[in-house]
């Protein structure tokens, strides 16, 4: 984090259409329809994770008009996954426009899993599922058979944002990898476009 300018350097992999809109309009927003199109048959899993993120992330950084879903960015280039035709953007983003979290916690949400308060809590939850005879933790979210467990898992996802203020202040101790949600990408933030 650049505390003098109150910005953070981030990397984001974006499709050609995003970079085209960014250069043309100076700003771009992610839409739900783009996510549905991108993930197709896997969309229900991503929609559950993204819808949760949107509902909770607005409490940390208000969603501007025109934004529906976030863009993902990373503090470290090595955490970034890039597809064949995408561009890697290096961005200097105002800290107050970034929603910070641990990538490993978000991966648990994408797998529709419980986020424990700590390792012991997660082990205890896994033991409980084993006692229930459950083989796939994702069944809790994807079916209607476990309403109490579903509520418990979805409530645990709020822990995704437990490190937001700490990371925002520049403290990444005990964070696996810093991931960031951005409601928009602005051309003004663009430092470098690696093609």
mmCIF file of C-alpha atoms in Angstrom:
data_model
loop_
_atom_site.group_PDB
_atom_site.id
_atom_site.type_symbol
_atom_site.label_atom_id
_atom_site.label_comp_id
_atom_site.label_asym_id
_atom_site.label_seq_id
_atom_site.Cartn_x
_atom_site.Cartn_y
_atom_site.Cartn_z
ATOM 1 C CA UNK A 1 0.000 0.000 0.000
ATOM 2 C CA UNK A 2 1.163 3.480 -0.765
ATOM 3 C CA UNK A 3 0.126 5.263 2.400
ATOM 4 C CA UNK A 4 1.203 8.664 1.039
ATOM 5 C CA UNK A 5 -1.169 8.487 -1.925
ATOM 6 C CA UNK A 6 -3.631 6.161 -0.174
ATOM 7 C CA UNK A 7 -3.562 3.731 -3.101
ATOM 8 C CA UNK A 8 -2.795 0.050 -3.513
ATOM 9 C CA UNK A 9 -1.070 -1.594 -6.499
ATOM 10 C CA UNK A 10 -3.174 -4.477 -7.840
ATOM 11 C CA UNK A 11 -3.229 -6.892 -10.786
ATOM 12 C CA UNK A 12 -6.372 -7.972 -12.613
ATOM 13 C CA UNK A 13 -6.840 -10.292 -15.591
ATOM 14 C CA UNK A 14 -9.523 -8.999 -17.940
ATOM 15 C CA UNK A 15 -11.038 -10.047 -21.244
ATOM 16 C CA UNK A 16 -10.507 -8.007 -24.410
ATOM 17 C CA UNK A 17 -14.050 -6.580 -24.178
ATOM 18 C CA UNK A 18 -13.336 -5.160 -20.706
ATOM 19 C CA UNK A 19 -10.128 -3.466 -21.843
ATOM 20 C CA UNK A 20 -11.904 -2.170 -24.956
ATOM 21 C CA UNK A 21 -14.706 -0.626 -22.844
ATOM 22 C CA UNK A 22 -12.150 0.738 -20.381
ATOM 23 C CA UNK A 23 -10.221 2.570 -23.116
ATOM 24 C CA UNK A 24 -13.386 3.717 -24.871
ATOM 25 C CA UNK A 25 -15.491 4.853 -21.879
ATOM 26 C CA UNK A 26 -12.866 5.404 -19.173
ATOM 27 C CA UNK A 27 -14.748 3.110 -16.762
ATOM 28 C CA UNK A 28 -16.284 -0.363 -16.849
ATOM 29 C CA UNK A 29 -18.672 -2.355 -14.669
ATOM 30 C CA UNK A 30 -19.178 -6.098 -14.383
ATOM 31 C CA UNK A 31 -22.715 -7.355 -15.002
ATOM 32 C CA UNK A 32 -24.496 -10.483 -13.812
ATOM 33 C CA UNK A 33 -25.158 -11.549 -17.415
ATOM 34 C CA UNK A 34 -21.389 -11.653 -18.094
ATOM 35 C CA UNK A 35 -20.840 -14.020 -15.160
ATOM 36 C CA UNK A 36 -23.702 -16.281 -16.301
ATOM 37 C CA UNK A 37 -22.279 -16.399 -19.819
ATOM 38 C CA UNK A 38 -18.733 -17.063 -18.607
ATOM 39 C CA UNK A 39 -19.550 -19.944 -16.237
ATOM 40 C CA UNK A 40 -22.521 -21.487 -18.091
ATOM 41 C CA UNK A 41 -23.363 -24.861 -16.455
ATOM 42 C CA UNK A 42 -21.281 -24.009 -13.364
ATOM 43 C CA UNK A 43 -23.135 -20.706 -12.977
ATOM 44 C CA UNK A 44 -25.332 -21.779 -9.998
ATOM 45 C CA UNK A 45 -22.244 -22.295 -7.830
ATOM 46 C CA UNK A 46 -20.674 -19.009 -8.880
ATOM 47 C CA UNK A 47 -23.975 -17.165 -8.517
ATOM 48 C CA UNK A 48 -24.363 -18.372 -4.918
ATOM 49 C CA UNK A 49 -20.854 -17.114 -4.090
ATOM 50 C CA UNK A 50 -21.106 -13.856 -6.054
ATOM 51 C CA UNK A 51 -24.595 -12.990 -4.788
ATOM 52 C CA UNK A 52 -23.372 -13.438 -1.226
ATOM 53 C CA UNK A 53 -20.316 -11.283 -1.935
ATOM 54 C CA UNK A 54 -22.409 -8.479 -3.444
ATOM 55 C CA UNK A 55 -24.865 -8.387 -0.537
ATOM 56 C CA UNK A 56 -22.121 -8.199 2.098
ATOM 57 C CA UNK A 57 -19.407 -6.195 0.288
ATOM 58 C CA UNK A 58 -21.676 -3.158 -0.057
ATOM 59 C CA UNK A 59 -21.318 -2.745 3.713
ATOM 60 C CA UNK A 60 -17.600 -2.049 3.218
ATOM 61 C CA UNK A 61 -17.526 -0.136 -0.071
ATOM 62 C CA UNK A 62 -20.814 1.201 -1.479
ATOM 63 C CA UNK A 63 -21.678 -0.150 -4.912
ATOM 64 C CA UNK A 64 -21.795 2.654 -7.507
ATOM 65 C CA UNK A 65 -24.643 2.993 -9.975
ATOM 66 C CA UNK A 66 -24.013 0.689 -12.927
ATOM 67 C CA UNK A 67 -22.152 -1.979 -10.944
ATOM 68 C CA UNK A 68 -23.740 -5.386 -10.423
ATOM 69 C CA UNK A 69 -20.866 -7.750 -9.688
ATOM 70 C CA UNK A 70 -17.229 -7.212 -8.703
ATOM 71 C CA UNK A 71 -14.058 -7.439 -10.702
ATOM 72 C CA UNK A 72 -11.324 -9.456 -9.008
ATOM 73 C CA UNK A 73 -7.826 -8.145 -8.448
ATOM 74 C CA UNK A 74 -4.824 -9.397 -6.494
ATOM 75 C CA UNK A 75 -2.027 -7.807 -4.522
ATOM 76 C CA UNK A 76 0.507 -10.261 -5.954
ATOM 77 C CA UNK A 77 0.907 -11.117 -9.610
ATOM 78 C CA UNK A 78 1.525 -14.803 -8.792
ATOM 79 C CA UNK A 79 -2.055 -15.175 -7.455
ATOM 80 C CA UNK A 80 -3.547 -14.098 -10.772
ATOM 81 C CA UNK A 81 -5.021 -16.622 -13.190
ATOM 82 C CA UNK A 82 -5.107 -15.481 -16.772
ATOM 83 C CA UNK A 83 -6.860 -17.050 -19.763
ATOM 84 C CA UNK A 84 -5.410 -17.130 -23.260
ATOM 85 C CA UNK A 85 -6.938 -13.956 -24.664
ATOM 86 C CA UNK A 86 -7.019 -11.877 -21.481
ATOM 87 C CA UNK A 87 -4.845 -8.924 -20.566
ATOM 88 C CA UNK A 88 -3.197 -8.404 -17.208
ATOM 89 C CA UNK A 89 -3.850 -4.914 -15.922
ATOM 90 C CA UNK A 90 -1.651 -3.294 -13.305
ATOM 91 C CA UNK A 91 -3.822 -0.856 -11.381
ATOM 92 C CA UNK A 92 -3.182 1.843 -8.794
ATOM 93 C CA UNK A 93 -6.497 1.815 -6.910
ATOM 94 C CA UNK A 94 -7.634 4.155 -4.128
ATOM 95 C CA UNK A 95 -7.683 2.066 -0.938
ATOM 96 C CA UNK A 96 -11.222 3.223 -0.137
ATOM 97 C CA UNK A 97 -12.528 1.677 -3.379
ATOM 98 C CA UNK A 98 -11.113 -1.787 -2.657
ATOM 99 C CA UNK A 99 -12.744 -4.608 -0.697
ATOM 100 C CA UNK A 100 -9.953 -6.705 0.832
ATOM 101 C CA UNK A 101 -10.053 -10.378 1.848
ATOM 102 C CA UNK A 102 -8.007 -13.563 1.948
ATOM 103 C CA UNK A 103 -8.205 -15.445 -1.355
ATOM 104 C CA UNK A 104 -8.228 -18.775 0.505
ATOM 105 C CA UNK A 105 -11.386 -17.783 2.384
ATOM 106 C CA UNK A 106 -13.089 -16.840 -0.891
ATOM 107 C CA UNK A 107 -12.063 -20.175 -2.405
ATOM 108 C CA UNK A 108 -13.987 -21.860 0.429
ATOM 109 C CA UNK A 109 -17.068 -19.875 -0.566
ATOM 110 C CA UNK A 110 -16.593 -20.885 -4.213
ATOM 111 C CA UNK A 111 -16.496 -24.515 -3.013
ATOM 112 C CA UNK A 112 -19.631 -23.743 -0.932
ATOM 113 C CA UNK A 113 -17.768 -24.604 2.261
ATOM 114 C CA UNK A 114 -17.807 -23.386 5.844
ATOM 115 C CA UNK A 115 -15.312 -20.680 6.893
ATOM 116 C CA UNK A 116 -14.316 -21.383 10.464
ATOM 117 C CA UNK A 117 -13.269 -18.876 13.070
ATOM 118 C CA UNK A 118 -10.010 -20.840 13.190
ATOM 119 C CA UNK A 119 -8.641 -24.276 12.240
ATOM 120 C CA UNK A 120 -10.185 -25.927 15.314
ATOM 121 C CA UNK A 121 -13.628 -24.591 14.392
ATOM 122 C CA UNK A 122 -13.300 -25.960 10.850
ATOM 123 C CA UNK A 123 -12.215 -29.381 12.130
ATOM 124 C CA UNK A 124 -15.192 -29.426 14.519
ATOM 125 C CA UNK A 125 -17.566 -28.553 11.651
ATOM 126 C CA UNK A 126 -16.090 -31.270 9.407
ATOM 127 C CA UNK A 127 -16.516 -33.815 12.201
ATOM 128 C CA UNK A 128 -20.154 -32.794 12.576
ATOM 129 C CA UNK A 129 -20.717 -33.337 8.833
ATOM 130 C CA UNK A 130 -19.065 -36.728 9.051
ATOM 131 C CA UNK A 131 -21.376 -37.604 11.975
ATOM 132 C CA UNK A 132 -24.328 -36.600 9.762
ATOM 133 C CA UNK A 133 -22.995 -38.978 7.096
ATOM 134 C CA UNK A 134 -22.519 -36.188 4.553
ATOM 135 C CA UNK A 135 -20.097 -36.853 1.732
ATOM 136 C CA UNK A 136 -20.236 -33.507 -0.092
ATOM 137 C CA UNK A 137 -20.270 -30.289 1.887
ATOM 138 C CA UNK A 138 -21.622 -28.418 -1.152
ATOM 139 C CA UNK A 139 -24.917 -30.367 -0.825
ATOM 140 C CA UNK A 140 -25.738 -28.135 2.135
ATOM 141 C CA UNK A 141 -26.040 -25.123 -0.200
ATOM 142 C CA UNK A 142 -27.139 -26.823 -3.423
ATOM 143 C CA UNK A 143 -30.048 -28.777 -1.922
ATOM 144 C CA UNK A 144 -32.908 -27.879 0.387
ATOM 145 C CA UNK A 145 -32.340 -30.820 2.751
ATOM 146 C CA UNK A 146 -30.263 -29.033 5.395
ATOM 147 C CA UNK A 147 -31.787 -25.595 6.139
ATOM 148 C CA UNK A 148 -30.083 -25.168 9.535
ATOM 149 C CA UNK A 149 -26.688 -26.200 8.205
ATOM 150 C CA UNK A 150 -27.220 -23.991 5.143
ATOM 151 C CA UNK A 151 -27.819 -20.985 7.381
ATOM 152 C CA UNK A 152 -24.736 -21.877 9.445
ATOM 153 C CA UNK A 153 -22.509 -22.138 6.348
ATOM 154 C CA UNK A 154 -23.857 -18.917 4.820
ATOM 155 C CA UNK A 155 -23.386 -17.072 8.124
ATOM 156 C CA UNK A 156 -19.792 -18.327 8.267
ATOM 157 C CA UNK A 157 -19.129 -16.670 4.905
ATOM 158 C CA UNK A 158 -19.381 -13.265 6.598
ATOM 159 C CA UNK A 159 -15.942 -14.076 7.996
ATOM 160 C CA UNK A 160 -14.613 -13.396 4.488
ATOM 161 C CA UNK A 161 -14.377 -9.734 5.425
ATOM 162 C CA UNK A 162 -12.783 -10.233 8.855
ATOM 163 C CA UNK A 163 -9.397 -9.044 7.550
ATOM 164 C CA UNK A 164 -10.643 -6.082 5.457
ATOM 165 C CA UNK A 165 -9.604 -3.283 7.824
ATOM 166 C CA UNK A 166 -6.327 -4.990 8.731
ATOM 167 C CA UNK A 167 -5.328 -5.448 5.072
ATOM 168 C CA UNK A 168 -6.536 -1.938 4.239
ATOM 169 C CA UNK A 169 -4.127 -0.639 6.910
ATOM 170 C CA UNK A 170 -1.276 -2.580 5.232
ATOM 171 C CA UNK A 171 -1.109 -5.535 7.641
ATOM 172 C CA UNK A 172 -1.085 -8.793 5.670
ATOM 173 C CA UNK A 173 0.370 -10.919 8.477
ATOM 174 C CA UNK A 174 -1.514 -14.253 8.626
ATOM 175 C CA UNK A 175 -3.200 -13.641 5.237
ATOM 176 C CA UNK A 176 -2.629 -16.413 2.685
ATOM 177 C CA UNK A 177 -2.982 -14.196 -0.383
ATOM 178 C CA UNK A 178 -4.681 -10.814 -0.681
ATOM 179 C CA UNK A 179 -7.617 -10.730 -3.088
ATOM 180 C CA UNK A 180 -9.647 -7.605 -3.786
ATOM 181 C CA UNK A 181 -13.134 -6.928 -5.082
ATOM 182 C CA UNK A 182 -13.607 -3.793 -7.195
ATOM 183 C CA UNK A 183 -17.055 -2.511 -8.160
ATOM 184 C CA UNK A 184 -15.531 -0.843 -11.196
ATOM 185 C CA UNK A 185 -12.289 -0.400 -13.056
ATOM 186 C CA UNK A 186 -11.313 3.110 -14.101
ATOM 187 C CA UNK A 187 -8.898 4.011 -16.868
ATOM 188 C CA UNK A 188 -7.319 6.523 -14.449
ATOM 189 C CA UNK A 189 -6.190 3.563 -12.322
ATOM 190 C CA UNK A 190 -4.356 1.865 -15.187
ATOM 191 C CA UNK A 191 -0.578 1.779 -14.722
ATOM 192 C CA UNK A 192 0.328 -0.927 -17.249
ATOM 193 C CA UNK A 193 -1.601 -3.206 -19.580
ATOM 194 C CA UNK A 194 0.389 -6.424 -20.115
ATOM 195 C CA UNK A 195 -0.959 -8.073 -23.235
#
